[in-house]
mmCIF file of C-alpha atoms and ligand atoms in Angstrom:
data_model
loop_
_atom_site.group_PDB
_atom_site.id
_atom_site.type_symbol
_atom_site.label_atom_id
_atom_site.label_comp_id
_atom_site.label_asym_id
_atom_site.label_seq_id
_atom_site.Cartn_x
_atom_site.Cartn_y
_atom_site.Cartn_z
ATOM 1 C CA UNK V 1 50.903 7.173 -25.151
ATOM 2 C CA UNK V 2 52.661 7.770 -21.847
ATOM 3 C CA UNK V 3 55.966 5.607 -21.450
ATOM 4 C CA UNK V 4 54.225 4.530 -18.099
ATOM 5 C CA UNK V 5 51.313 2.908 -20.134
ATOM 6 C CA UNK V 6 53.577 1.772 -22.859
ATOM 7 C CA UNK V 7 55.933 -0.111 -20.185
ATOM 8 C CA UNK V 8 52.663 -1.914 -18.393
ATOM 9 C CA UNK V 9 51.460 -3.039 -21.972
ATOM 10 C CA UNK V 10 55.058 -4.176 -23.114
ATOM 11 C CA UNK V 11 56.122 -5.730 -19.506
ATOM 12 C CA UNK V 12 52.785 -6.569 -17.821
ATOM 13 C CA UNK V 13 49.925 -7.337 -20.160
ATOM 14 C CA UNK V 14 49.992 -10.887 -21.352
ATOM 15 C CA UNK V 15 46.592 -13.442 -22.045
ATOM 16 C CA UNK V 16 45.064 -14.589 -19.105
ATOM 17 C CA UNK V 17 43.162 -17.819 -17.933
ATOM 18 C CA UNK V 18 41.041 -17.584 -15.385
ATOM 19 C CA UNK V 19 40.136 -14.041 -16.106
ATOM 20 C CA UNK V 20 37.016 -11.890 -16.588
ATOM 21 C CA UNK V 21 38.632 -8.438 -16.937
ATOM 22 C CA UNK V 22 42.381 -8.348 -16.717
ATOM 23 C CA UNK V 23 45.417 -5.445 -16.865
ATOM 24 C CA UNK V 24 43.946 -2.265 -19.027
ATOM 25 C CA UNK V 25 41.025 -1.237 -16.803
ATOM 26 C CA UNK V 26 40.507 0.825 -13.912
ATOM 27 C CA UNK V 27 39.663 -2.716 -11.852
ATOM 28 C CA UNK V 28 40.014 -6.241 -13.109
ATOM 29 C CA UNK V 29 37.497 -8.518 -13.229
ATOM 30 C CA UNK V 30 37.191 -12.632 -12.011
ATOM 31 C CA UNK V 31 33.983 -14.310 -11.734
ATOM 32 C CA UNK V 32 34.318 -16.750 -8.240
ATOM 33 C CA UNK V 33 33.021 -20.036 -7.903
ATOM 34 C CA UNK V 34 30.068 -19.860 -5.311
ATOM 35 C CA UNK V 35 31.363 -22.844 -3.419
ATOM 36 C CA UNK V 36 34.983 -21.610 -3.130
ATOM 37 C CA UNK V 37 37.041 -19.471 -0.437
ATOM 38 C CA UNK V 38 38.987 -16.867 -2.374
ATOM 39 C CA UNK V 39 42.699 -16.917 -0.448
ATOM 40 C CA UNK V 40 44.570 -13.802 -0.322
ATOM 41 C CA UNK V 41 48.094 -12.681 0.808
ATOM 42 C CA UNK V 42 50.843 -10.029 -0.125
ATOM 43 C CA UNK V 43 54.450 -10.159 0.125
ATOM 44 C CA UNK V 44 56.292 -7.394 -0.262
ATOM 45 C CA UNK V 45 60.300 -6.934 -1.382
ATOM 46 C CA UNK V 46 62.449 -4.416 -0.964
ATOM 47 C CA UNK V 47 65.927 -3.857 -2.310
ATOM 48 C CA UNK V 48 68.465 -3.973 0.278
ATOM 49 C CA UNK V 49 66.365 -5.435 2.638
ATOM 50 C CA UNK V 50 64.843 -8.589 0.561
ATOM 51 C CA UNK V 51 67.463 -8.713 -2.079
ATOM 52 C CA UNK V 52 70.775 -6.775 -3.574
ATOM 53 C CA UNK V 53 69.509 -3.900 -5.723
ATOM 54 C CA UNK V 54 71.986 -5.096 -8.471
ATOM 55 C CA UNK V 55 70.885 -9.159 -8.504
ATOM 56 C CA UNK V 56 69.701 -10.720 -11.521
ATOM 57 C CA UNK V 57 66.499 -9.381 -12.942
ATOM 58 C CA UNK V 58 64.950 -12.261 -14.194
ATOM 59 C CA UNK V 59 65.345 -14.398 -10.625
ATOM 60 C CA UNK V 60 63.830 -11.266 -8.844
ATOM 61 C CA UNK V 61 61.273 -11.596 -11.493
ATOM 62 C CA UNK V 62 60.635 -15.257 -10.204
ATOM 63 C CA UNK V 63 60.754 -14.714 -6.477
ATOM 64 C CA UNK V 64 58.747 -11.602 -6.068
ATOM 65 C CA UNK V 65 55.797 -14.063 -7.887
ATOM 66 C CA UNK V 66 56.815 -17.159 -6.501
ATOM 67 C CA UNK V 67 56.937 -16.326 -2.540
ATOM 68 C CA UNK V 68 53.688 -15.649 -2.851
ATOM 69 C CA UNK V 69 52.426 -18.623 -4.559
ATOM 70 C CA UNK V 70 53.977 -20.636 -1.866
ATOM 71 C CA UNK V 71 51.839 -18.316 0.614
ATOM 72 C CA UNK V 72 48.466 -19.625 -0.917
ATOM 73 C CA UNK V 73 49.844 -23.499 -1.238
ATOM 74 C CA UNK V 74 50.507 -23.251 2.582
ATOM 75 C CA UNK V 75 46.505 -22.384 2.709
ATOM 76 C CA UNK V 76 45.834 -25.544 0.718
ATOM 77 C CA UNK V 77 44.608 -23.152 -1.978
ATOM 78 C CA UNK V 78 44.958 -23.202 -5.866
ATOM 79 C CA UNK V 79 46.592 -19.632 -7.046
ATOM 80 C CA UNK V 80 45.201 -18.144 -9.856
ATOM 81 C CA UNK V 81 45.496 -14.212 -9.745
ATOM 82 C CA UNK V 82 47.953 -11.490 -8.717
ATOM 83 C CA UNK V 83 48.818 -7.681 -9.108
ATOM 84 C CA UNK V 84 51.823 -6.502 -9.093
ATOM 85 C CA UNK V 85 53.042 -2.787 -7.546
ATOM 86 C CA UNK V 86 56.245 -1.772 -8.952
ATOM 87 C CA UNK V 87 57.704 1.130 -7.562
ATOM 88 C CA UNK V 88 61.291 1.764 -10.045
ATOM 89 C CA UNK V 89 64.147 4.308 -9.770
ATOM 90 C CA UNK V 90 64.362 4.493 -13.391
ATOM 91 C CA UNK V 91 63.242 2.698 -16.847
ATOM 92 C CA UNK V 92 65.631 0.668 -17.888
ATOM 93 C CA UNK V 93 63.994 -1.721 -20.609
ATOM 94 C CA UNK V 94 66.760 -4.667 -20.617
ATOM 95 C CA UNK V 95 66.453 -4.917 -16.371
ATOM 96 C CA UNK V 96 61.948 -4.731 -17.276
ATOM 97 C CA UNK V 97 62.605 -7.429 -19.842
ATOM 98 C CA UNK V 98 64.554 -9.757 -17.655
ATOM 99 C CA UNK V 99 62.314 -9.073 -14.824
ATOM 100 C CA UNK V 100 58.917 -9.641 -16.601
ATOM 101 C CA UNK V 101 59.952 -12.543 -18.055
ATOM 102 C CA UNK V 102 61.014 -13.723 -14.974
ATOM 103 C CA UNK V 103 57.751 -13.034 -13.319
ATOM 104 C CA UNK V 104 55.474 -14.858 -16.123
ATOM 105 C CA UNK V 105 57.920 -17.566 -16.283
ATOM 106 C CA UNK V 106 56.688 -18.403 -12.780
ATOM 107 C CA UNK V 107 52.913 -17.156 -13.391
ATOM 108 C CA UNK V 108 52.880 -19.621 -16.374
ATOM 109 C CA UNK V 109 54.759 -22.434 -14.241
ATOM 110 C CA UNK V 110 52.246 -22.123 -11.764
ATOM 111 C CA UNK V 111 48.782 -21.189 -13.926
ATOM 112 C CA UNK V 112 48.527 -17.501 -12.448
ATOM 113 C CA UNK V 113 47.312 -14.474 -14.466
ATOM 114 C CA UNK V 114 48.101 -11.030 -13.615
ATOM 115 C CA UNK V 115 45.167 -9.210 -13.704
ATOM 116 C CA UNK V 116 46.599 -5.658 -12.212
ATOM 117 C CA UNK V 117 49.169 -3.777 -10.561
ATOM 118 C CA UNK V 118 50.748 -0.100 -10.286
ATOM 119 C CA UNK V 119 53.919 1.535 -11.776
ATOM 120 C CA UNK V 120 55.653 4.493 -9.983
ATOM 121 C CA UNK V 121 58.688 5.861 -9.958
ATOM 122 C CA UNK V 122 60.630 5.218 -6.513
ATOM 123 C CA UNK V 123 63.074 3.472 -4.798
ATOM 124 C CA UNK V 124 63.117 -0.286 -6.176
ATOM 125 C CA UNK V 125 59.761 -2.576 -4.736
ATOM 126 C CA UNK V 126 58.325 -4.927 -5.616
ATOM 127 C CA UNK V 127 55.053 -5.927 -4.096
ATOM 128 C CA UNK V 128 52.796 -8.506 -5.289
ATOM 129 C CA UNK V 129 48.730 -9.508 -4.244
ATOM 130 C CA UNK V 130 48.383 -13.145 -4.801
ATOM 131 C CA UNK V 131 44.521 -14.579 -5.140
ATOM 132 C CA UNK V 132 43.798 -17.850 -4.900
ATOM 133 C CA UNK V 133 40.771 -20.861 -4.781
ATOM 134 C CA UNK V 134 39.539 -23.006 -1.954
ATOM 135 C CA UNK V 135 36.931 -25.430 -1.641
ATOM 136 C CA UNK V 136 34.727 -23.822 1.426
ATOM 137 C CA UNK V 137 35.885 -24.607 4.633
ATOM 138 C CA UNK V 138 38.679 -26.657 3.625
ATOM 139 C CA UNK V 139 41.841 -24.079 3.819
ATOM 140 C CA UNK V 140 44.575 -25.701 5.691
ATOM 141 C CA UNK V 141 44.907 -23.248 8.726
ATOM 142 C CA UNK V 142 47.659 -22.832 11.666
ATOM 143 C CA UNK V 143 45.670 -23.170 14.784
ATOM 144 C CA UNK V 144 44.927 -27.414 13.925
ATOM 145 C CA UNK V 145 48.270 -29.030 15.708
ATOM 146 C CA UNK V 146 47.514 -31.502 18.245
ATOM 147 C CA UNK V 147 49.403 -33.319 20.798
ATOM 148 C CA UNK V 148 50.683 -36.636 18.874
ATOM 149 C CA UNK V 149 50.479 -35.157 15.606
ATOM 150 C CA UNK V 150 53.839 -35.841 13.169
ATOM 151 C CA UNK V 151 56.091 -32.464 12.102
ATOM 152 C CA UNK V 152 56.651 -33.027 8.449
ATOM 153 C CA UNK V 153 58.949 -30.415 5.763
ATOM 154 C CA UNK V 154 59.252 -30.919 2.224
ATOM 155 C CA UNK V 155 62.244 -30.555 0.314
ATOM 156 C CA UNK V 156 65.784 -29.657 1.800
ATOM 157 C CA UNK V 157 66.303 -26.779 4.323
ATOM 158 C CA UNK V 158 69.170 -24.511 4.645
ATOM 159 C CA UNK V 159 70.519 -24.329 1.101
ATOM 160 C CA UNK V 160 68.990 -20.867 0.726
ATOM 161 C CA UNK V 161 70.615 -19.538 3.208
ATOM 162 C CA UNK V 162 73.792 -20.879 2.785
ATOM 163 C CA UNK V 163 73.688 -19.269 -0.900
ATOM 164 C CA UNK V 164 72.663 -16.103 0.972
ATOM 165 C CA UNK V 165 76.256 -16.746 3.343
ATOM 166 C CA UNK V 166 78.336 -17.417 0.110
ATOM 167 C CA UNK V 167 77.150 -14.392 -1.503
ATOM 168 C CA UNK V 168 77.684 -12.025 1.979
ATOM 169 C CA UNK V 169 81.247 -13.524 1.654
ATOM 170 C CA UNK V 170 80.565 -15.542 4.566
ATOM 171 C CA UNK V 171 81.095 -18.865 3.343
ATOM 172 C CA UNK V 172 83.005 -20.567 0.240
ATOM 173 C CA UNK V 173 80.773 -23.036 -1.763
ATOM 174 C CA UNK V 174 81.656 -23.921 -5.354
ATOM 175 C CA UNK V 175 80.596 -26.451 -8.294
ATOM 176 C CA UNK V 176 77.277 -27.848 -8.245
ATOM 177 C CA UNK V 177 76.538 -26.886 -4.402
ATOM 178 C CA UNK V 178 76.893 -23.387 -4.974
ATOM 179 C CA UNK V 179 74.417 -23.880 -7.932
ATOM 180 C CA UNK V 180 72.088 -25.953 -6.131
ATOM 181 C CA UNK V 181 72.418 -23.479 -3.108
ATOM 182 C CA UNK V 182 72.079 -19.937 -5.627
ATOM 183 C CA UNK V 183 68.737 -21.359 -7.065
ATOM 184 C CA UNK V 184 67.216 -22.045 -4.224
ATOM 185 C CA UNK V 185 67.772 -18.613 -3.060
ATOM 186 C CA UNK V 186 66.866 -17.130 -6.415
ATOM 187 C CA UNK V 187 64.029 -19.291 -7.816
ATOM 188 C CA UNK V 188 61.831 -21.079 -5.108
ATOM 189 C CA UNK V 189 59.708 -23.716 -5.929
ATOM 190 C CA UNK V 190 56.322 -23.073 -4.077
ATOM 191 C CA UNK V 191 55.277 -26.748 -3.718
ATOM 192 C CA UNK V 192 51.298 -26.020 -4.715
ATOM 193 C CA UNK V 193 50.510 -29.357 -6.072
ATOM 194 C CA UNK V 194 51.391 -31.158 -1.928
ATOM 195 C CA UNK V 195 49.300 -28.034 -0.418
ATOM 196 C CA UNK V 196 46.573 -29.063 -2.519
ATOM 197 C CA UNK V 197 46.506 -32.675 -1.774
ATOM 198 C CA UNK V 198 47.029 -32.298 1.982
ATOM 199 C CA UNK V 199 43.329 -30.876 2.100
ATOM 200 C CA UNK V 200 41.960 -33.306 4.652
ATOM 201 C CA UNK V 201 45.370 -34.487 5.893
ATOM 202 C CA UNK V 202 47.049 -32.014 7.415
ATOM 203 C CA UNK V 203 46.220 -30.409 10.424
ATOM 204 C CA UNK V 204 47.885 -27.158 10.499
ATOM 205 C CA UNK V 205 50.126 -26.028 7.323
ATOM 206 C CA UNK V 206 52.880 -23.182 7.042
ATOM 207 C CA UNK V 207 55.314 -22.195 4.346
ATOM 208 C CA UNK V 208 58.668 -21.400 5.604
ATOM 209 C CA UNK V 209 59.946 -18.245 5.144
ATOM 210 C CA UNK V 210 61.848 -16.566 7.887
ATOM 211 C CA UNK V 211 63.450 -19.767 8.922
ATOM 212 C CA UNK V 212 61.479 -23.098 10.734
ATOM 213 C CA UNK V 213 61.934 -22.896 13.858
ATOM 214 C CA UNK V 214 60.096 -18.913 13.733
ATOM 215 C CA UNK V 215 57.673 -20.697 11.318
ATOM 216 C CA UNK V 216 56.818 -23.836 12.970
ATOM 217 C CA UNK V 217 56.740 -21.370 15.867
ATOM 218 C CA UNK V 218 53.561 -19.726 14.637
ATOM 219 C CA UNK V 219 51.709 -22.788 14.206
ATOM 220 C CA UNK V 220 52.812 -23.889 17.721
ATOM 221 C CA UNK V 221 51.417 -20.124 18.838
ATOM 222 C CA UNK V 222 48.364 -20.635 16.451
ATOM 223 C CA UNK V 223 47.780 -24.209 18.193
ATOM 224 C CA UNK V 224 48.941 -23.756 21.683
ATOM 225 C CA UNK V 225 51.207 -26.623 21.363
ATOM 226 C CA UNK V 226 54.716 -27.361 22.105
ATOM 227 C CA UNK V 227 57.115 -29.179 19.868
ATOM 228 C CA UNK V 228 59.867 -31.778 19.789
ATOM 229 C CA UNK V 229 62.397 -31.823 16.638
ATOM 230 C CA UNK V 230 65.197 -33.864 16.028
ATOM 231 C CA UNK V 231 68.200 -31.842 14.192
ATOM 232 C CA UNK V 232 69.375 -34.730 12.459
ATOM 233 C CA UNK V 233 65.986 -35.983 11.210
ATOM 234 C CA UNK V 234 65.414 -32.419 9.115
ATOM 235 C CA UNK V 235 66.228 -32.852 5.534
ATOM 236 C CA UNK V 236 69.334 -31.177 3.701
ATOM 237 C CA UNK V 237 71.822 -31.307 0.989
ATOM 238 C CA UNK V 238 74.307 -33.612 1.684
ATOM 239 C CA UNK V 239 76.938 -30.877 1.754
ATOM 240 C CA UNK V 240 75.273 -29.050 4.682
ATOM 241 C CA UNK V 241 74.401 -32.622 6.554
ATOM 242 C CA UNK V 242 78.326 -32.965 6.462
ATOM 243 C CA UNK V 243 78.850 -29.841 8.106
ATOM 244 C CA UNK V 244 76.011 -29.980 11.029
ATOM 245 C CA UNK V 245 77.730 -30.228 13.441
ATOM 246 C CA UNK V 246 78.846 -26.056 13.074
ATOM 247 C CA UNK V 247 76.740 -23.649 14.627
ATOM 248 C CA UNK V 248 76.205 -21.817 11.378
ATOM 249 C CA UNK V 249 74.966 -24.502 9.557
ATOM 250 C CA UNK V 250 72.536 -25.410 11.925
ATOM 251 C CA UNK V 251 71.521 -22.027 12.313
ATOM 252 C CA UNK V 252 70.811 -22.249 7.995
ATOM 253 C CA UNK V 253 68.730 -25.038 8.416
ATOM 254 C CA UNK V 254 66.541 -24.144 11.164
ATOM 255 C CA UNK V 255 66.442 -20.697 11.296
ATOM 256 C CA UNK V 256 67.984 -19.694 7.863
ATOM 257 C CA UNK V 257 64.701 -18.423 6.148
ATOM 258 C CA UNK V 258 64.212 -18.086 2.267
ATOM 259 C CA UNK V 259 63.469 -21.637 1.755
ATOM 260 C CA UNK V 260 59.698 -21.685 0.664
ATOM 261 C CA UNK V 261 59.224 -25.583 1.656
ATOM 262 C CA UNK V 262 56.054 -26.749 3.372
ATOM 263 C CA UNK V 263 56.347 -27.452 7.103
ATOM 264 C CA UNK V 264 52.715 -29.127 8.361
ATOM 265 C CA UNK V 265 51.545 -31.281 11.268
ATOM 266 C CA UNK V 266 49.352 -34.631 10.381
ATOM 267 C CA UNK V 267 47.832 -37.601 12.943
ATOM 268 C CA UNK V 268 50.325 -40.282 12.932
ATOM 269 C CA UNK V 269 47.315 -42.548 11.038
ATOM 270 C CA UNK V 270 47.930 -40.593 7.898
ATOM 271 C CA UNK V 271 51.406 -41.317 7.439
ATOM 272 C CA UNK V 272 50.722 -44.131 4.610
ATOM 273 C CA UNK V 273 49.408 -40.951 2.626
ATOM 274 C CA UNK V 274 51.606 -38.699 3.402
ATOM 275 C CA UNK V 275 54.753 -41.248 2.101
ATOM 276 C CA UNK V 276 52.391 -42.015 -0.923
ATOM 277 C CA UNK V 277 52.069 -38.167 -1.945
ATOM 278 C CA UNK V 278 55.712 -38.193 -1.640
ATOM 279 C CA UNK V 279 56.149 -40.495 -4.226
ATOM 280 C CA UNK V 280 53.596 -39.359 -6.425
ATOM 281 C CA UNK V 281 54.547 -36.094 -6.230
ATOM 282 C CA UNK V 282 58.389 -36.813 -6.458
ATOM 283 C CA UNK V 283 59.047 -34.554 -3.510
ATOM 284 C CA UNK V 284 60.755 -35.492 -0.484
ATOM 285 C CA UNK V 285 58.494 -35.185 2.527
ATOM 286 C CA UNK V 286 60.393 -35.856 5.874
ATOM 287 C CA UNK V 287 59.403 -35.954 9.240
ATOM 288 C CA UNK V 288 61.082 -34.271 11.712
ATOM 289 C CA UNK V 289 59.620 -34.589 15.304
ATOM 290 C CA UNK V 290 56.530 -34.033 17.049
ATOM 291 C CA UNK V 291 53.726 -31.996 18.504
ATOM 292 C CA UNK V 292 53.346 -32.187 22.198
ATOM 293 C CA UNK V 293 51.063 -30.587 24.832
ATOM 294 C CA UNK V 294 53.145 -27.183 26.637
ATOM 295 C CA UNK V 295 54.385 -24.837 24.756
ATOM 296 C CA UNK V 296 58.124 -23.885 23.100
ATOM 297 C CA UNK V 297 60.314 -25.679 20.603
ATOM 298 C CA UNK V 298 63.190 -28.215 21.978
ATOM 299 C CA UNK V 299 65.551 -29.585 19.122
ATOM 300 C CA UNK V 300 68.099 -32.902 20.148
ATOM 301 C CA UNK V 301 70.949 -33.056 18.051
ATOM 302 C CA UNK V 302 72.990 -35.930 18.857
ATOM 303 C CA UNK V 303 71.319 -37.209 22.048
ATOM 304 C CA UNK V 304 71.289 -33.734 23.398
ATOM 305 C CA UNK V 305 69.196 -30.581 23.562
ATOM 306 C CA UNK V 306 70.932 -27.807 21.147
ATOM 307 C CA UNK V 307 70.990 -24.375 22.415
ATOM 308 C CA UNK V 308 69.586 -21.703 19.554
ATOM 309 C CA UNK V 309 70.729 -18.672 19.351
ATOM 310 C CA UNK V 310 68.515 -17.283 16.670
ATOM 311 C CA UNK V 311 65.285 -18.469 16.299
ATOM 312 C CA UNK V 312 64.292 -17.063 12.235
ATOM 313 C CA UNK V 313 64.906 -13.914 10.319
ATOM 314 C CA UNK V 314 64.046 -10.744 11.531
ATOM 315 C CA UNK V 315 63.516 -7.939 9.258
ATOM 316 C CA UNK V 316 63.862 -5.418 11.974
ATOM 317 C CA UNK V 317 66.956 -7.030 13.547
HETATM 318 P P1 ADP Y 401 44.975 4.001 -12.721
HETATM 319 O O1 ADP Y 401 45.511 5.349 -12.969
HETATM 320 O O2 ADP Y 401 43.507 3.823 -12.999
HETATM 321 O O3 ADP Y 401 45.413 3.429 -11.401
HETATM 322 P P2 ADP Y 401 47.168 2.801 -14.056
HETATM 323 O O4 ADP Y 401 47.693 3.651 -15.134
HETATM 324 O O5 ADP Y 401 47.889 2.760 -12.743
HETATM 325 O O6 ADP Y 401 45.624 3.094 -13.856
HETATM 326 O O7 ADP Y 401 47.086 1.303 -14.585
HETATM 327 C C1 ADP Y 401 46.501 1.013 -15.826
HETATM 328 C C2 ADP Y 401 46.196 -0.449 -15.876
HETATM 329 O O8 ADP Y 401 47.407 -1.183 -15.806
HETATM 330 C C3 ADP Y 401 45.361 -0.950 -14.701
HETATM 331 O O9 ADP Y 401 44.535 -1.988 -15.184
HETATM 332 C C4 ADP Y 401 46.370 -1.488 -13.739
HETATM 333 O O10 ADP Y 401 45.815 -2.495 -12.916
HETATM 334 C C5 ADP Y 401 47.422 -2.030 -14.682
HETATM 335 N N1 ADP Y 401 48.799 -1.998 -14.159
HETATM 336 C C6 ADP Y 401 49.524 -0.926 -13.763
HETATM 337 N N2 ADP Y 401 50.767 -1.303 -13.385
HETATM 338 C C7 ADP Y 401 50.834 -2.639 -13.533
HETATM 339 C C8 ADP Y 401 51.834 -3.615 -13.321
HETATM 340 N N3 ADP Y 401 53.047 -3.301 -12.859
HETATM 341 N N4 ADP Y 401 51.518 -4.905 -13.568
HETATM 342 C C9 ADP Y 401 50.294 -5.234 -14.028
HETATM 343 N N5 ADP Y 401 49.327 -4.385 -14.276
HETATM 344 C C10 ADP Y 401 49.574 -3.080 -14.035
HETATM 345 MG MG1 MG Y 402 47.439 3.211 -10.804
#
């Protein structure tokens, strides 16, 4: 057998769930629910430009998977397939061990089969097709914001990218912040079970990924809405809520990127629920300002309107 078919067998092959047909074919197969939307997205990373080409395997392994799960929670969907295109400079079986174990630790987390992919040799990338289930009609869109409507995140923002500023040599962090700060960066916990419930509660949903302010920006394009934030009201760890008053660490918390939370706009009458998921779901679920007719984001911080100088990551910057 060809090492390239040996490798996808070893690495890539595991039992599915939810699958006709899975890895081994020329096409996989999944048999779709006739009253379901199937949800699809790719995300794509690069070394050097998404991550260090020498990071830890198995947290690449993660990511690549899990920033693409968060993807179809933002649609309100339930993931249950992805392929996976691996383009590699070399084989080197301990970093394909880390890396697919990595990967299915996620898929397993989250109930996702691979069902498919492609294996090259190239220039280390990693680019994954996530598939996921919606009940017709109900995907939780961009384009729903409406004057009056509550800004709400999940989670903590910033912490990513502060990891990302320790690791540039930017910023010392040490002890249990570090930690705290290095996992989110690394492994990202798409928050499926909230996108899920917030089918019928939310009115415009978005995962953030290049930072909030350039996310909540797209839903404010998608709605043609404005929006009012409140710097202080935006949930962090206490470490970066002690420093917010820098311009870097606001800058990691509203325009950092990397941190996979939720960010989604809901009627003010559907705040019992919203508080209620929170506790169910032990998740912290915060709000943080408002949508308003116009158009723009304004952020207070202290009484005052902050200036921003960067608005979310750029990948062509
Ligand atoms: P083909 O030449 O028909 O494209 P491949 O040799 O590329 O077939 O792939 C063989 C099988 O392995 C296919 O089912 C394909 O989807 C799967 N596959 C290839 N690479 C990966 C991978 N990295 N992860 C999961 N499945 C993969
Ligand atoms: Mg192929």
């Amino acid at each position: 057998m060809s090492p390239e078919f040996n490798l996808i067998q070893e690495y890539f092959t595991r039992p599915t769930q939810h699958t006709t047909l899975g890895v081994g074919d020329d096409a996989a197969l999944i048999a779709l629910n006739p009253n379901m939307e199937l949800a699809i997205s790719a995300d794509m990373l690069v070394a050097g430009t998404h991550f260090f080409s020498d990071c830890d395997p198995y947290g690449l392994g993660w990511k690549s998977l899990a920033v693409n799960i968060s993807d179809i929670a933002a649609m309100g969907a339930q993931a249950k397939w992805a392929t996976l295109a691996i383009a590699l400079p070399d084989i080197n079986q301990s970093w394909l061990a880390e890396f697919s174990s990595g990967f299915f630790a996620c898929a397993n987390t989250f109930g996702v089969d691979l069902i498919g992919g492609d294996t090259t040799r190239g220039p280390l990338t990693i680019s994954v097709q996530i598939m996921g289930e919606v009940a017709k009609g109900h995907a939780l869109k961009r384009s729903g914001a409406a004057a009056g409507d509550t800004i709400w995140v999940t989670g903590a923002l910033g912490s990513s990218a502060l990891g990302l500023a320790y690791l540039k040599n930017t910023t010392p962090l040490n002890g249990d912040v570090l930690n705290c700060c290095l996992n989110a960066l690394h492994q990202p916990t798409p928050r499926t079970a909230l996108g899920l419930k917030l089918q019928g509660i939310a009115t415009s949903c978005i995962d953030i990924s290049d930072g909030l302010l350039a996310d909540l920006g797209h839903i404010l394009k998608a709605s043609h809405t404005g929006a009012s934030l409140s710097l202080e009201a935006i949930p962090c760890i206490a470490y970066v809520r002690e420093h917010l008053s820098e311009p870097a660490f606001q800058q990691y918390v509203l325009a950092g990127g990397d941190d996979y939370e939720l960010c989604f706009t809901a009627p003010a009458r559907v705040e019992k629920e919203i508080l209620a998921l929170s506790q169910t779901l032990n998740l912290p679920i915060s709000p943080i300002g408002h949508i308003h007719e116009g158009e723009g984001i304004t952020v207070s911080y202290q009484g005052k309107a902050l200036q921003i100088e960067k608005k979310g990551y750029d990948h062509f910057d």
